[in-house]
mmCIF file of C-alpha atoms in Angstrom:
data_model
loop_
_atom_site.group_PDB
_atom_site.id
_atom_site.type_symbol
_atom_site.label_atom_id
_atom_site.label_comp_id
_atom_site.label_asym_id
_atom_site.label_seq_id
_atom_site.Cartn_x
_atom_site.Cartn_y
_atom_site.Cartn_z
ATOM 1 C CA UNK A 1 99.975 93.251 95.419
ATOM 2 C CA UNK A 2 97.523 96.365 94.887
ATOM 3 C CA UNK A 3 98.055 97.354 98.154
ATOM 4 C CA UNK A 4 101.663 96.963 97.982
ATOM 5 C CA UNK A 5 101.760 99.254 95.015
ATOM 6 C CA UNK A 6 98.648 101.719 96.367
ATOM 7 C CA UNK A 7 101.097 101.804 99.947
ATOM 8 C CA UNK A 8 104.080 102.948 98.272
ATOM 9 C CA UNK A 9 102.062 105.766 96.269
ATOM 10 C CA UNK A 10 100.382 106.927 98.950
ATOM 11 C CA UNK A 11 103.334 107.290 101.149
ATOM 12 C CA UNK A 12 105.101 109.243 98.507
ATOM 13 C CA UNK A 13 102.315 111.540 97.992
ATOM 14 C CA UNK A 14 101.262 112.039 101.624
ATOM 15 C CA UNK A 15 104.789 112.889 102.455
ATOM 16 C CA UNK A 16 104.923 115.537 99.925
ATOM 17 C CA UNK A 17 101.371 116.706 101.377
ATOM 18 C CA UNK A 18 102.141 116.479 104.876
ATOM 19 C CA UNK A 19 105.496 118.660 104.025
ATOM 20 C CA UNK A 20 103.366 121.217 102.221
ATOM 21 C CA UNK A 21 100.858 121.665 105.006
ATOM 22 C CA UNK A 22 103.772 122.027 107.273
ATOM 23 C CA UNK A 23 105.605 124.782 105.035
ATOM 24 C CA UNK A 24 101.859 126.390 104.481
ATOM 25 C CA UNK A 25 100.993 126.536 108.632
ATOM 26 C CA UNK A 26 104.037 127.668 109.525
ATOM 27 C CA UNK A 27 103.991 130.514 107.089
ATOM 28 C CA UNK A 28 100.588 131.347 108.552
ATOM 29 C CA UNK A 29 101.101 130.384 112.048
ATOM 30 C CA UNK A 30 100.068 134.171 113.333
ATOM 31 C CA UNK A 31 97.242 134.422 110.887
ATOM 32 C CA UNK A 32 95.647 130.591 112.140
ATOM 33 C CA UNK A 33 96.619 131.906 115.542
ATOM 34 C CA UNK A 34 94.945 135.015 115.972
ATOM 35 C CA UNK A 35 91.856 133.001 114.314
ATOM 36 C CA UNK A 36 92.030 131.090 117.244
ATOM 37 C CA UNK A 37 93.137 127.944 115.516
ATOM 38 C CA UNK A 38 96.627 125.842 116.523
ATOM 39 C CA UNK A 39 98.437 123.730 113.925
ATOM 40 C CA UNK A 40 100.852 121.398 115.822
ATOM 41 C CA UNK A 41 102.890 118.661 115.029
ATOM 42 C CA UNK A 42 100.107 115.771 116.197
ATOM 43 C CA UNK A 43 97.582 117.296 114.708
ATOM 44 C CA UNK A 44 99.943 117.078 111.362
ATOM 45 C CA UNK A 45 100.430 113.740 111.959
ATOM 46 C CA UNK A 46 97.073 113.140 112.420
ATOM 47 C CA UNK A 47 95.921 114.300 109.219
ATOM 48 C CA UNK A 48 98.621 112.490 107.582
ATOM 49 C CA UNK A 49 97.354 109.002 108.983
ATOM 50 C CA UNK A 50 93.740 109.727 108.172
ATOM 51 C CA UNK A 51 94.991 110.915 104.685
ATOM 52 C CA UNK A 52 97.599 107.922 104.022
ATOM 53 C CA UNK A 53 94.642 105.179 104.799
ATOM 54 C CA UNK A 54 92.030 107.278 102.848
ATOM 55 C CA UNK A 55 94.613 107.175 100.080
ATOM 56 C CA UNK A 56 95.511 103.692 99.943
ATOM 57 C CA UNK A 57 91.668 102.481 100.024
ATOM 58 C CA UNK A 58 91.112 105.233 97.245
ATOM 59 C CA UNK A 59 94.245 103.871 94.837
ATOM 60 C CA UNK A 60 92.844 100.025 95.648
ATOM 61 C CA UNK A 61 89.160 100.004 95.293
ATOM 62 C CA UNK A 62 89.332 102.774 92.149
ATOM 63 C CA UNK A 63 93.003 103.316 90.992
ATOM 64 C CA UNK A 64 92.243 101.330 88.065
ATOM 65 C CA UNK A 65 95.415 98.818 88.681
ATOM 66 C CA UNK A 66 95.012 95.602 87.641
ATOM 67 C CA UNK A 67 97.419 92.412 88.318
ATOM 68 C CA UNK A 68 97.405 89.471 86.804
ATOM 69 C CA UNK A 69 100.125 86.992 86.790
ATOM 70 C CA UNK A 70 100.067 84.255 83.514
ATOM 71 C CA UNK A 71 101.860 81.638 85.057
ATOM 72 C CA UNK A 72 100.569 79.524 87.717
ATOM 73 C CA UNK A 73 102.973 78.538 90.299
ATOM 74 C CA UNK A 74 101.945 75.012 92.817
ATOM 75 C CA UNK A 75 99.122 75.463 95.360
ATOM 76 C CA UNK A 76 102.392 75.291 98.438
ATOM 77 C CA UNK A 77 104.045 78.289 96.517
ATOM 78 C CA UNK A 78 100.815 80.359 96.297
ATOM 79 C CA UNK A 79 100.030 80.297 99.886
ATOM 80 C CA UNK A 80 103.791 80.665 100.832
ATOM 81 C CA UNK A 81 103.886 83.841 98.121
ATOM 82 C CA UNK A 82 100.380 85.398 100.025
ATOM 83 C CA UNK A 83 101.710 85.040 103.440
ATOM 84 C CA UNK A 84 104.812 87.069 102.591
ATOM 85 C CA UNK A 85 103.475 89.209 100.878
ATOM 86 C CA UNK A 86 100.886 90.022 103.220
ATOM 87 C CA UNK A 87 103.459 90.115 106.152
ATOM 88 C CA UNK A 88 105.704 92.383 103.835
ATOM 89 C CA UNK A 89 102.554 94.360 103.537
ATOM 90 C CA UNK A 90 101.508 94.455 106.818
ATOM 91 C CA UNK A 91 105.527 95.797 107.755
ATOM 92 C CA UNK A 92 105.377 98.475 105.280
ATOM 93 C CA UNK A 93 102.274 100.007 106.293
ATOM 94 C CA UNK A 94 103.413 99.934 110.041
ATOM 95 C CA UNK A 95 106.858 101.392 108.944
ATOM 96 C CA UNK A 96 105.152 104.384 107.074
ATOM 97 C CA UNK A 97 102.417 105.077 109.877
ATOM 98 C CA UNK A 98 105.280 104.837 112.375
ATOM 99 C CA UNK A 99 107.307 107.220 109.867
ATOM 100 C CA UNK A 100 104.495 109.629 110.514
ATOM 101 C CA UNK A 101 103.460 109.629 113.789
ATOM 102 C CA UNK A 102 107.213 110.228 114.417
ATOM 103 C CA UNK A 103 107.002 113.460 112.499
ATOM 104 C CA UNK A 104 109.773 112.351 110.622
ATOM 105 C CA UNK A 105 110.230 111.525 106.825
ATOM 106 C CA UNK A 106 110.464 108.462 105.476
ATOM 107 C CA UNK A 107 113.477 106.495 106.246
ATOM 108 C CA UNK A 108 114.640 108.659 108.780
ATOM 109 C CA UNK A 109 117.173 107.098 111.066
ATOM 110 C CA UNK A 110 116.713 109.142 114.042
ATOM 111 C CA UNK A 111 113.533 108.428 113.963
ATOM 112 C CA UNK A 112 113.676 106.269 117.020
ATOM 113 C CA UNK A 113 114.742 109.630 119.115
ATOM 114 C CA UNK A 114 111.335 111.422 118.360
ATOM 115 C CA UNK A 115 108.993 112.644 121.473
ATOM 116 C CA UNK A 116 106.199 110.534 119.884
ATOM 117 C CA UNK A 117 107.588 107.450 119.523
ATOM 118 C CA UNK A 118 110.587 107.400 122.006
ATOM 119 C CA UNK A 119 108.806 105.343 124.763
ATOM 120 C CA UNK A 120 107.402 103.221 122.725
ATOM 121 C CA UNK A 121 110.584 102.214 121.128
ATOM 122 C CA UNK A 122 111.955 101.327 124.947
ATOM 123 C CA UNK A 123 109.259 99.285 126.252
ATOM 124 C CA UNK A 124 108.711 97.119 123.433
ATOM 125 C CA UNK A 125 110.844 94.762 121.070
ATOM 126 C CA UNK A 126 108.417 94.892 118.363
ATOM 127 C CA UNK A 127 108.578 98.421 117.931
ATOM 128 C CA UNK A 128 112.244 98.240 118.209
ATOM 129 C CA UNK A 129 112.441 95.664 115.347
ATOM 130 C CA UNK A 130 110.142 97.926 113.088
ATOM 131 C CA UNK A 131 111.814 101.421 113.739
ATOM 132 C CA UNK A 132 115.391 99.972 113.583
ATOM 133 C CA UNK A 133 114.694 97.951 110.425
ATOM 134 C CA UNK A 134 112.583 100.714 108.647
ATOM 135 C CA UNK A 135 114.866 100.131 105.383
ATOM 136 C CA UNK A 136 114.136 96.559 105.623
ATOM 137 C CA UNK A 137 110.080 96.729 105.694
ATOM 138 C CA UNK A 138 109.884 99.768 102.818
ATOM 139 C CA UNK A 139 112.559 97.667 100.594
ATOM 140 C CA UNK A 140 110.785 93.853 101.258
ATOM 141 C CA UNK A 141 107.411 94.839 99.065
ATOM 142 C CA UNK A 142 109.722 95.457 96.385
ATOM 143 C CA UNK A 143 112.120 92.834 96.954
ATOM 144 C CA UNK A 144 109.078 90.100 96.447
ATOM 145 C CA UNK A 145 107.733 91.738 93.832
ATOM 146 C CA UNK A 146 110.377 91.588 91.881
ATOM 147 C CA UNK A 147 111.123 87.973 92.877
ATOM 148 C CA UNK A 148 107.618 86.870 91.749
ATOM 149 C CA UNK A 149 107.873 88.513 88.544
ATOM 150 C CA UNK A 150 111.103 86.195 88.024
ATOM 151 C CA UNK A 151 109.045 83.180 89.232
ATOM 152 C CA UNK A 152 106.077 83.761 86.677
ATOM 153 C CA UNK A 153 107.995 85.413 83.773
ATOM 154 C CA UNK A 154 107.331 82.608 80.908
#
């Protein structure tokens, strides 16, 4: 559940980062050019990726959240709660990472049309079920979240 919660703020806040840096170099594109340095968009996206999983081990090892649920469900509905939640997990971290090496923002339905991720999209059915379904894998965290707190509200 932390890294549900540490997912969803660091996609928020590397967004907002990842637009800045992209207002900020383009602003100073001659300047970074005649320094002899090129800001383009994989390099951006790049950055972003490295930043996002910095961001999300930051916010779970010393974010200072703390979950605790007070009602203990049967040993069956534990594991069946973990496994979803650790596939809803694992499809919302894929989703954003996609999200960003597609240069696009988050939720972006054309994002199956980018350069980056175009190919991709064609050759396999995977990627075709996470890019097509992107509102699907950033809503399911939630979704569960707020299903267990239903289950183990006393």
């Amino acid at each position: 559940v932390k890294v549900i919660i540490a997912t969803y703020i660091a996609t928020v806040a590397v967004q907002g980062l990842g637009n800045i840096l992209e207002r900020v170099t383009g602003e100073s594109q001659t300047m970074l050019t005649m320094v002899g340095l090129s800001v383009d968009s994989s390099i951006l996206a790049v950055t972003k990726l490295v930043i996002f999983i910095a961001a999300i081990i930051f916010i779970v090892v010393r974010g200072g959240i703390e979950i605790q649920y007070g009602k203990e469900t049967g040993s069956a509905l534990n594991v069946l709660i973990t496994g979803l939640f650790g596939f809803a997990t694992a499809g919302l971290i894929l989703a954003t990472l996609l999200s960003f090496v597609a240069g696009g923002a988050i939720l972006d339905a054309g994002i199956t049309e980018s350069a980056s991720i175009s190919a991709m999209v064609q050759q396999s059915k995977l990627m075709q079920l996470l890019a097509f379904n992107q509102d699907l894998w950033f809503s399911l965290p939630a979704i569960l979240l707020l299903g267990v707190g239903f289950l183990s509200s006393e």
